[in-house]
Tab-separated table of C-alpha atoms and ligand atoms in Angstrom:
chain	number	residue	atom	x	y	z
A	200	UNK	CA	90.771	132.481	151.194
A	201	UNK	CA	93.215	130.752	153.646
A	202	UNK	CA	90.491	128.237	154.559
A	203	UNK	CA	89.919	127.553	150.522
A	204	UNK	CA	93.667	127.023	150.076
A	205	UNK	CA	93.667	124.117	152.714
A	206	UNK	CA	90.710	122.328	151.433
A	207	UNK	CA	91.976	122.960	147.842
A	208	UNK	CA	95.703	121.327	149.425
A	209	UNK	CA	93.840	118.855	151.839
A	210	UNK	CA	91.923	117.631	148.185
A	211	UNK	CA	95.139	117.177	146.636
A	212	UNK	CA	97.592	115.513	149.077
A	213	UNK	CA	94.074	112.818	149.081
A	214	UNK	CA	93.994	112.485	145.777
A	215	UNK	CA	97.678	112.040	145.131
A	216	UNK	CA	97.455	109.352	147.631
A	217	UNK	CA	94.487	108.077	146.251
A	218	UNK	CA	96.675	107.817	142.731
A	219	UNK	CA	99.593	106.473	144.329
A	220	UNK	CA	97.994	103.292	145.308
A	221	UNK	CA	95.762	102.990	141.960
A	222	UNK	CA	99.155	102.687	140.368
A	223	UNK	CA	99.467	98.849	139.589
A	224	UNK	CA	100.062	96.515	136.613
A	225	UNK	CA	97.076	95.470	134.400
A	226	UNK	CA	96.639	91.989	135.451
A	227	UNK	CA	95.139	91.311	131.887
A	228	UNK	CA	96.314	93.029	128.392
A	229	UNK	CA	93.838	92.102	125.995
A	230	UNK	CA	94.961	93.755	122.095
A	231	UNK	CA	92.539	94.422	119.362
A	232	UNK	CA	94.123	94.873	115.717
A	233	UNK	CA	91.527	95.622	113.054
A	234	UNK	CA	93.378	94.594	110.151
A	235	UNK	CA	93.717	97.444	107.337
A	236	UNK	CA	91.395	99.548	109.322
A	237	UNK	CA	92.301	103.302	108.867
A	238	UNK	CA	90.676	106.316	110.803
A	239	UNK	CA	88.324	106.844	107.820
A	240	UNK	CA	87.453	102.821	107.837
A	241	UNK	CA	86.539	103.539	111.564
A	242	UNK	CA	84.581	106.957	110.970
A	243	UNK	CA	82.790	104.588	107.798
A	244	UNK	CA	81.312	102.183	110.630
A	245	UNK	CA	80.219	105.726	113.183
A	246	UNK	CA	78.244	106.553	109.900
A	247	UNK	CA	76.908	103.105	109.258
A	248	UNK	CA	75.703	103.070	112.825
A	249	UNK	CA	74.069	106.211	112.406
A	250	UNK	CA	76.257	108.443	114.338
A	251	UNK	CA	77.877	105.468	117.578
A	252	UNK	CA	80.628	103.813	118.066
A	253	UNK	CA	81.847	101.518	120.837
A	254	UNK	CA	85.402	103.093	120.208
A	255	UNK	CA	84.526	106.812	121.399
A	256	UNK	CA	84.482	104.849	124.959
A	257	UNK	CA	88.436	104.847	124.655
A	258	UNK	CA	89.892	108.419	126.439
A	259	UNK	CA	93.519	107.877	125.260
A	260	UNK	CA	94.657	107.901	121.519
A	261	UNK	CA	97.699	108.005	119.752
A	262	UNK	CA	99.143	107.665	115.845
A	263	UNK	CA	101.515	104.341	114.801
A	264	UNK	CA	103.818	104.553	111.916
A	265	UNK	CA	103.592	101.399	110.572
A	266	UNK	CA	106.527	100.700	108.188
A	267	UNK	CA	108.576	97.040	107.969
A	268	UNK	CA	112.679	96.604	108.182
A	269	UNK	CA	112.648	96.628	104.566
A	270	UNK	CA	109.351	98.549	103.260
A	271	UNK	CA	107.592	102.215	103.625
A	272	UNK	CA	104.192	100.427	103.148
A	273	UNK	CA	104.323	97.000	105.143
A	274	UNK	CA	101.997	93.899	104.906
A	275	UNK	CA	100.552	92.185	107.996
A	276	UNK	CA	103.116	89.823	108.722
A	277	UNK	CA	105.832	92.423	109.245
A	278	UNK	CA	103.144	94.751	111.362
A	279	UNK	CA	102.121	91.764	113.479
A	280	UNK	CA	105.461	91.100	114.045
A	281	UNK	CA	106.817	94.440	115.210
A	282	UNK	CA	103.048	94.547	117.575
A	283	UNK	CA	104.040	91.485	118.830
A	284	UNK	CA	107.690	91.184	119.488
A	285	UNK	CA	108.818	94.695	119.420
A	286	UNK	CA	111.168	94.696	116.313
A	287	UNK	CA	110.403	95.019	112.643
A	288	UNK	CA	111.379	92.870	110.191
A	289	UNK	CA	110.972	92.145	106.586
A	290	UNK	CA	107.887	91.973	104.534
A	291	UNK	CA	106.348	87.939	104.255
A	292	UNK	CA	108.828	87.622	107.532
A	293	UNK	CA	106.821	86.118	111.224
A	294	UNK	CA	108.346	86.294	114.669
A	295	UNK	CA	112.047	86.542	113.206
A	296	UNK	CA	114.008	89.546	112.697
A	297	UNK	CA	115.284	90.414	109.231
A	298	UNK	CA	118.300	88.019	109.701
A	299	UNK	CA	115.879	85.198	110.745
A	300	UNK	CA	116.813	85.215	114.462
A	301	UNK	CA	113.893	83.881	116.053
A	302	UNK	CA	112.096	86.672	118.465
A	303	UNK	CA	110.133	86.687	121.303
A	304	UNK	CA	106.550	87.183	121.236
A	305	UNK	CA	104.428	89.549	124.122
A	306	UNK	CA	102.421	85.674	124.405
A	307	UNK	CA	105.257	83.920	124.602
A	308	UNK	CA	106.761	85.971	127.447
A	309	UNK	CA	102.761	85.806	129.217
A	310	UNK	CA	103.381	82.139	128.801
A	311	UNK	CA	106.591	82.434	130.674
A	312	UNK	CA	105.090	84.717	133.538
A	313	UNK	CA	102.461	82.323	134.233
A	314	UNK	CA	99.649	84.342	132.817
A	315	UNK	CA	97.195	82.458	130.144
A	316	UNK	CA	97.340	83.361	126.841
A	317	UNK	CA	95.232	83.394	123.648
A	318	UNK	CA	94.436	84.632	120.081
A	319	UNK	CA	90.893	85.126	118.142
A	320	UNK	CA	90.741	86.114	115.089
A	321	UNK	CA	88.608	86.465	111.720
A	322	UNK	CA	90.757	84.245	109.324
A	323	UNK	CA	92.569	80.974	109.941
A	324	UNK	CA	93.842	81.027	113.126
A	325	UNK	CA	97.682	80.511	111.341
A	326	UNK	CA	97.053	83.739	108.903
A	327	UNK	CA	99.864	86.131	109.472
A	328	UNK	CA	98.415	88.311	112.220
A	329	UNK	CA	97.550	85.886	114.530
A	330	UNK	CA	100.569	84.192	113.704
A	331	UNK	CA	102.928	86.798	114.573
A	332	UNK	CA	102.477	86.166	118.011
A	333	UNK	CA	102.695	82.351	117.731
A	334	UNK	CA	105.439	81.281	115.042
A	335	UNK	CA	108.301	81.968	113.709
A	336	UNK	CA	108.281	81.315	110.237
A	337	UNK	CA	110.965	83.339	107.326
A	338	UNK	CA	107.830	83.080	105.017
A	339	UNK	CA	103.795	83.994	106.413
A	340	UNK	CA	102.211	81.640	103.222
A	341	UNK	CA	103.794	78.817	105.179
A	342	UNK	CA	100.555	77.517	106.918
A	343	UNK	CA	101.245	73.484	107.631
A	344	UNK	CA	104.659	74.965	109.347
A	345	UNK	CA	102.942	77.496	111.386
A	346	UNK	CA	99.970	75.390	112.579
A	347	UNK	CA	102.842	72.964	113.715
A	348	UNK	CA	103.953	76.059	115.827
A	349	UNK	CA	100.916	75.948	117.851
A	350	UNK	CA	102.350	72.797	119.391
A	351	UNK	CA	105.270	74.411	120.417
A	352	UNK	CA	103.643	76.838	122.678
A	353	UNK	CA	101.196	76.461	125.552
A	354	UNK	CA	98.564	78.716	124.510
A	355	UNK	CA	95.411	78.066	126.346
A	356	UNK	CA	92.974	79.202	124.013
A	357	UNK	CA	92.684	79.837	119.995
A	358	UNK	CA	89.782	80.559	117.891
A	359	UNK	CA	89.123	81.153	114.238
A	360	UNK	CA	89.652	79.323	111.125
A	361	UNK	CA	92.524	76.807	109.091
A	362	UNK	CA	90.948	73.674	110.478
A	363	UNK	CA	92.745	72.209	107.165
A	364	UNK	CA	96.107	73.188	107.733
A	365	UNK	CA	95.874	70.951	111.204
A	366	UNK	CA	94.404	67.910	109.567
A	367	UNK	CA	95.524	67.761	105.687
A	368	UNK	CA	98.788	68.086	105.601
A	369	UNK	CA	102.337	67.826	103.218
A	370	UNK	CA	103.462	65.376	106.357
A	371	UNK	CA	100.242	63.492	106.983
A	372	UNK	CA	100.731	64.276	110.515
A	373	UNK	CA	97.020	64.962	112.145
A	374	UNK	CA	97.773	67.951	114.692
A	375	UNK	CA	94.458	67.430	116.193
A	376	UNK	CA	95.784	64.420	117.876
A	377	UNK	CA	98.306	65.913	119.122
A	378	UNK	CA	96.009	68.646	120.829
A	379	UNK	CA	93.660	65.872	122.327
A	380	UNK	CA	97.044	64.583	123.694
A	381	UNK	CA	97.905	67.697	125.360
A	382	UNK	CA	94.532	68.195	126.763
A	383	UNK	CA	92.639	70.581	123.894
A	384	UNK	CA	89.541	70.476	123.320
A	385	UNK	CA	88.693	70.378	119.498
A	386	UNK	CA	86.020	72.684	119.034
A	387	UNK	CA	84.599	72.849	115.090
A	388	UNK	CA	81.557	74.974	115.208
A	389	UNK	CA	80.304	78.147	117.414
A	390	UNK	CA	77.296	76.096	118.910
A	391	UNK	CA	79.954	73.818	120.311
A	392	UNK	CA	82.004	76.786	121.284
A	393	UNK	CA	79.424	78.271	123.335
A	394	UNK	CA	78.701	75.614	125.383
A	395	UNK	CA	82.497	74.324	126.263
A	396	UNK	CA	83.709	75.197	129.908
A	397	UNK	CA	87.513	73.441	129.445
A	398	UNK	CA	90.631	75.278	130.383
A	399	UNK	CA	91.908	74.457	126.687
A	400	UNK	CA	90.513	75.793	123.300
A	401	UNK	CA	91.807	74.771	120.186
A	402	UNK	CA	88.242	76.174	118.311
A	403	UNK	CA	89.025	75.468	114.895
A	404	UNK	CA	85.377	76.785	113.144
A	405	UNK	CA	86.253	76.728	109.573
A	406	UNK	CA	88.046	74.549	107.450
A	407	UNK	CA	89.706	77.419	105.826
A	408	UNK	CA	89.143	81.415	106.411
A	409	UNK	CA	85.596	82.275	108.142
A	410	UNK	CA	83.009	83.857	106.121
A	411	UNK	CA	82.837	87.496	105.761
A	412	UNK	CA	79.821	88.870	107.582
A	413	UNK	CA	77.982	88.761	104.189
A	414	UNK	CA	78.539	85.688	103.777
A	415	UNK	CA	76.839	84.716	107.406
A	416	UNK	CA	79.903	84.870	110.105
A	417	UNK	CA	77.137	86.648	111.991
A	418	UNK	CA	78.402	87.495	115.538
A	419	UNK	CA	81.266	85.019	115.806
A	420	UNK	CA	83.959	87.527	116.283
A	421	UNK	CA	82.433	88.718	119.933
A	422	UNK	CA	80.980	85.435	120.491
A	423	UNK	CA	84.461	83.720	120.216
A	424	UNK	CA	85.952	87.010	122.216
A	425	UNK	CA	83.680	86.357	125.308
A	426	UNK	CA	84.442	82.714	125.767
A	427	UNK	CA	88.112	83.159	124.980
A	428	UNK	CA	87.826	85.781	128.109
A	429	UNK	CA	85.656	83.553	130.299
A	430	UNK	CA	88.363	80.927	129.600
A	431	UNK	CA	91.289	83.110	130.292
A	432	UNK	CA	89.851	84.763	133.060
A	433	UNK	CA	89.947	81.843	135.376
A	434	UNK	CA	93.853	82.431	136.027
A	435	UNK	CA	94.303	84.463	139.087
A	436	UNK	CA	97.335	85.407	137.529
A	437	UNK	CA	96.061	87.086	134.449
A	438	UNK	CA	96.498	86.703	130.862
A	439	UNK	CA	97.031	87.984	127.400
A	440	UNK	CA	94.454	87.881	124.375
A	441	UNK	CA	95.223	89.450	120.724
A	442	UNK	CA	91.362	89.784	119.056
A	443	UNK	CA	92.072	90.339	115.169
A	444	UNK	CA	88.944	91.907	112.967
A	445	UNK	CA	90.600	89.768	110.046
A	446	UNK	CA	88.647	90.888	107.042
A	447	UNK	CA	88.562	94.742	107.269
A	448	UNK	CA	91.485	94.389	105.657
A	449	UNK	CA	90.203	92.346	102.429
A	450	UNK	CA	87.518	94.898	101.899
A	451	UNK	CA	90.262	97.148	101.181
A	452	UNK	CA	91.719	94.712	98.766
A	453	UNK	CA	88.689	93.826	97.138
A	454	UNK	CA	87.751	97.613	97.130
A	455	UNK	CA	84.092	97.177	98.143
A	456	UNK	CA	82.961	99.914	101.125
A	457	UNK	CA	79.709	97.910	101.984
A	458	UNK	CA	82.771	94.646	102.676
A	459	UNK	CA	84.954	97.565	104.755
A	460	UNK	CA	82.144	98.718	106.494
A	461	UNK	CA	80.374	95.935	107.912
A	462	UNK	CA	83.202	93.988	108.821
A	463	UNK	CA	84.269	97.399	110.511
A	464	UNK	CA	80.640	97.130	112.405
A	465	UNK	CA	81.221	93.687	113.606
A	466	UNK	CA	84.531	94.812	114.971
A	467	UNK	CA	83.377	97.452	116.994
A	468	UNK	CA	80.470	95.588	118.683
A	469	UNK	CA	82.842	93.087	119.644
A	470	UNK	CA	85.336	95.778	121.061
A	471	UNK	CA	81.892	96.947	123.083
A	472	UNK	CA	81.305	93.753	124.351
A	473	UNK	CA	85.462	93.371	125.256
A	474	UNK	CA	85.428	97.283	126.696
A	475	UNK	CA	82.126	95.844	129.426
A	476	UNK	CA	84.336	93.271	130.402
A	477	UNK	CA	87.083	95.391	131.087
A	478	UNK	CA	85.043	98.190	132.745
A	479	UNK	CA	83.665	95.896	135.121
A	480	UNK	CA	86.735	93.934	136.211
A	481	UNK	CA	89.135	96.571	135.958
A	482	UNK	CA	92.403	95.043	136.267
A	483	UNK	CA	92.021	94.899	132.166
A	484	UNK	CA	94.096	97.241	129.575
A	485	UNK	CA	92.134	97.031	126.915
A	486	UNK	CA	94.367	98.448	123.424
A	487	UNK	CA	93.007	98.739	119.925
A	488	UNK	CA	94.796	99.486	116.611
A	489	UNK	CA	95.857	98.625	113.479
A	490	UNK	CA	98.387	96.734	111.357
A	491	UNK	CA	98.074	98.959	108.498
A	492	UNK	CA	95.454	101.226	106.341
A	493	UNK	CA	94.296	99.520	103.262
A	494	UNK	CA	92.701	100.600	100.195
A	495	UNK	CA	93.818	104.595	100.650
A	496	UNK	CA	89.984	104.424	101.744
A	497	UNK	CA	88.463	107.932	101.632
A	498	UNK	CA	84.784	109.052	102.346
A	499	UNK	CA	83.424	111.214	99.942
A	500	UNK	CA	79.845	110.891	100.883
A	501	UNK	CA	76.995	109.646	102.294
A	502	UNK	CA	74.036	110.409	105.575
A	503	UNK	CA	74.779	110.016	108.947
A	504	UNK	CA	71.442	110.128	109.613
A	505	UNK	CA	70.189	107.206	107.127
A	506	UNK	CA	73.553	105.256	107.459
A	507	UNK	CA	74.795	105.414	104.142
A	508	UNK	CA	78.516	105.737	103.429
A	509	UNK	CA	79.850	106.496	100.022
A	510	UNK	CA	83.655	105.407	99.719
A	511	UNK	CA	86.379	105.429	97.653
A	512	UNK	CA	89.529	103.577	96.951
A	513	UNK	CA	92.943	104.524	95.917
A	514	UNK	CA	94.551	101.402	95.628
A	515	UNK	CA	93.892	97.719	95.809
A	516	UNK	CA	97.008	97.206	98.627
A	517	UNK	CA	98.110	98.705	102.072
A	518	UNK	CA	99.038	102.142	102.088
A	519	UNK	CA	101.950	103.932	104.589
A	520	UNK	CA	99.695	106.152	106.274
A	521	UNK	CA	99.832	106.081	110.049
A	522	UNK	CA	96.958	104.270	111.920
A	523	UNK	CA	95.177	105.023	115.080
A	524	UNK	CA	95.525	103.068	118.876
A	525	UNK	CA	93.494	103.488	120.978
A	526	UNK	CA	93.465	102.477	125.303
A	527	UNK	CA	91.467	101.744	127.671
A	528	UNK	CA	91.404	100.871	131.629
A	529	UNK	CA	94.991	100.581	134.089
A	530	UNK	CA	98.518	101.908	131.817
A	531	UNK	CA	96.116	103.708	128.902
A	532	UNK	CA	97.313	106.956	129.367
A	533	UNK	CA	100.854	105.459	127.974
A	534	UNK	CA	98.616	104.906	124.598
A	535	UNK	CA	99.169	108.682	123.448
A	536	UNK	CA	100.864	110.803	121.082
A	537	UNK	CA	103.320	109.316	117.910
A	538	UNK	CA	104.382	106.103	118.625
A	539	UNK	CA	105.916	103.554	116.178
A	540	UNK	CA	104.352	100.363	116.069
A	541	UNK	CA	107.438	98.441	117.917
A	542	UNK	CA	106.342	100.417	120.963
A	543	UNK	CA	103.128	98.547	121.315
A	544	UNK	CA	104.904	95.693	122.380
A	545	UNK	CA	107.272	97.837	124.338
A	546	UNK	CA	104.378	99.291	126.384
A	547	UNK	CA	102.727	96.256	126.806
A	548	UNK	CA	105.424	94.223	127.988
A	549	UNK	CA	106.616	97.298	130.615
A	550	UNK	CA	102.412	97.245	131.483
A	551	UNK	CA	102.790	93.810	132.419
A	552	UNK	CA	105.835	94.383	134.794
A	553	UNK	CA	108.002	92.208	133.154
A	554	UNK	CA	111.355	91.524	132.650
A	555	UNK	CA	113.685	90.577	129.429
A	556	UNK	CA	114.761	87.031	129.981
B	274	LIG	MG1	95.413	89.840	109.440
B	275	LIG	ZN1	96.169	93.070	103.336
C-alpha cells in the first residue's frame, strides 16, 4: 500500500514537472472562422461525409455569443471585428469601435511583435471578415478604401479574391504597383500559387469573389492554406493566419443545404490539412469558430450512411444563436465553456504573450 502511494506520488511530482515546462506560448495562432456555420451546418458536413469529420480531432470546445454594440443578431463585419480586435462595434462597422476610434487588430499587434502575419479566405480578400483584421473602415461595402488598407500594413501573405478592387478603381490608382514596389509578389491563379516560394503573397485569384465549390473552386481553400503556412512558417519567430470558409455563410442566405453543405466539406478538409500541420510542429494553436449562424439551419432528415442531408431554413439572414469554437495544440484548454466572442481575441492575444502597447 505504502509502496503504491510513492509510485502513485513519485508519478505525479514527474508529471507536474513534466507540465511545468510544457507550459509555453504558441509560437503560431492560426484562426479558422467558417462564416455562418452553426453546430447543425457542421453536423450537415459529418453526415455528408458519411459519419467523419476533421473537427472531432479538436478536444476543447466552447459556445460564443455573438451579438454587435448595437444588434442581438450581428453581421460579419461587427463579428470579425470583435474576433479580431477584442471589442464590438456596430453592424456594417470594421476595425473601429462604435464611435469610429480606430482599434487594434490581433495581426496588427503580430505585426508589431515581429511575428508574420496573413489572411486566406473564400471571398475577396477585402470582404468584411478578412477585413476585420486588416482595415478600419466606418462602412464594410467600402472595398477600393479597404484594399488601400492593405498598404498600410505589412502583412506577408494574403490569398483569395477582389483582384478588381486593387486594379479598377474610383482613384485610378493601380495598388498592384504599389505591391511590386514593396516587394509582393502578384499571384492571379492557384497554378501560379503553388509554385511561388517568395516571402510576400499578395495572391489575388479572382477578379471578384471565388467560385463556390459548385461552381469549380475545387480545393483552393486548403491549397491556398498550405502555402500561406509554408510561407509563414519560415519566421523563427512565429506568426498569425485567419483562414475564412467564406461561402458557408451564403448558403444560408441563398437557403440551399447542398450550397451549406459542401462548402461546409471543403472547410473541414482544409481544417484537416491545417490540424497535420499543427500536430506535427506543435508550437501551433490551432482555433476554429464562427462569426455567426445563418439561415436558422435545422436538419430534419436524411442517411448517415448514404450521405444525404435533408435541411431546412428559417430565415434568409444570420440568426443570434450562439456558435461553437473549437482548439487545438499549446493554450486550447483556454477554448472552453461560454465565452463571448471579444474573448477570442482576448485569449489569443494573452496566448501569444503579449502586451497592450
Ligand atoms: Mg465572411
Ligand atoms: Zn451573411
Amino acid at each position: 500500500m505504502k509502496k503504491n502511494s510513492l509510485l502513485f506520488l513519485t508519478a505525479f511530482v514527474i508529471s507536474s514537472c513534466t507540465s511545468v515546462t510544457e507550459i509555453k506560448p504558441p509560437r503560431n495562432i492560426i484562426l479558422m472562422i467558417g462564416d455562418g456555420m452553426g453546430t447543425s451546418q457542421i453536423y450537415s458536413a459529418y453526415i455528408a461525409n458519411k459519419g467523419f469529420l476533421n473537427l472531432e480531432r479538436c478536444k476543447y470546445i466552447g459556445f460564443v455569443k455573438t451579438y454587435s454594440a448595437n444588434s442581438l443578431i450581428t453581421d460579419s463585419s461587427a463579428a470579425g471585428t470583435a474576433l479580431a480586435t477584442g471589442y464590438k462595434t456596430n453592424q456594417k462597422m470594421l476595425g473601429m469601435a462604435p464611435d469610429s476610434t480606430n482599434l487594434t487588430s490581433i495581426l496588427k499587434y503580430a505585426e508589431t511583435n515581429n511575428k508574420s502575419t496573413g489572411l486566406v479566405a473564400t471571398s475577396k480578400i477585402n470582404h468584411a471578415t478578412p477585413a476585420a483584421f486588416i482595415a478600419n473602415n466606418v462602412y464594410r461595402y467600402n472595398y477600393e478604401e479597404i484594399a488601400y488598407d492593405f498598404l498600410k500594413t505589412d502583412i506577408d501573405v494574403f490569398i483569395g479574391g477582389g483582384l478588381d478592387d486593387f486594379t479598377i478603381r474610383v482613384d485610378s490608382l493601380n495598388l498592384l504597383d504599389s505591391l511590386k514596389a514593396r516587394n509582393y509578389e502578384i499571384i492571379t491563379s492557384l497554378k501560379e500559387l503553388e509554385n511561388t516560394h517568395s516571402e510576400k503573397v499578395a495572391g489575388l485569384l479572382y477578379a471578384a469573389h471565388p467560385p463556390s465549390i459548385s461552381e469549380g473552386r475545387g480545393d483552393m481553400l486548403t491549397t491556398s492554406s498550405l502555402k500561406a503556412i509554408e510561407t509563414l512558417n519560415k519566421n523563427k519567430e512565429g506568426f498569425f493566419l485567419m483562414i475564412e470558409g467564406s461561402q458557408i455563410d451564403w448558403g444560408g442566405h441563398d437557403t440551399l443545404t447542398s450550397y451549406v453543405v459542401e462548402e461546409v466539406v471543403d472547410f473541414d478538409n482544409t481544417v484537416g490539412a491545417v490540424l497535420d500541420f499543427a500536430e506535427q510542429d506543435g508550437n501551433t494553436l490551432v482555433i476554429i469558430t464562427s462569426d455567426h449562424e445563418t439561415g436558422g439551419f435545422a436538419i430534419i432528415g436524411g442517411d448517415i450512411s448514404t450521405g444525404v442531408v435533408e435541411g431546412a431554413f428559417t430565415t434568409e439572414h444570420h440568426t443570434a444563436v450562439m456558435v461553437p469554437v473549437f482548439a487545438f495544440g499549446p493554450g486550447a484548454e483556454e477554448f472552453t465553456g461560454f465565452m463571448d466572442n471579444t474573448d477570442i481575441f482576448k485569449k489569443m492575444f494573452n496566448a501569444f504573450n503579449f502586451k497592450l502597447d
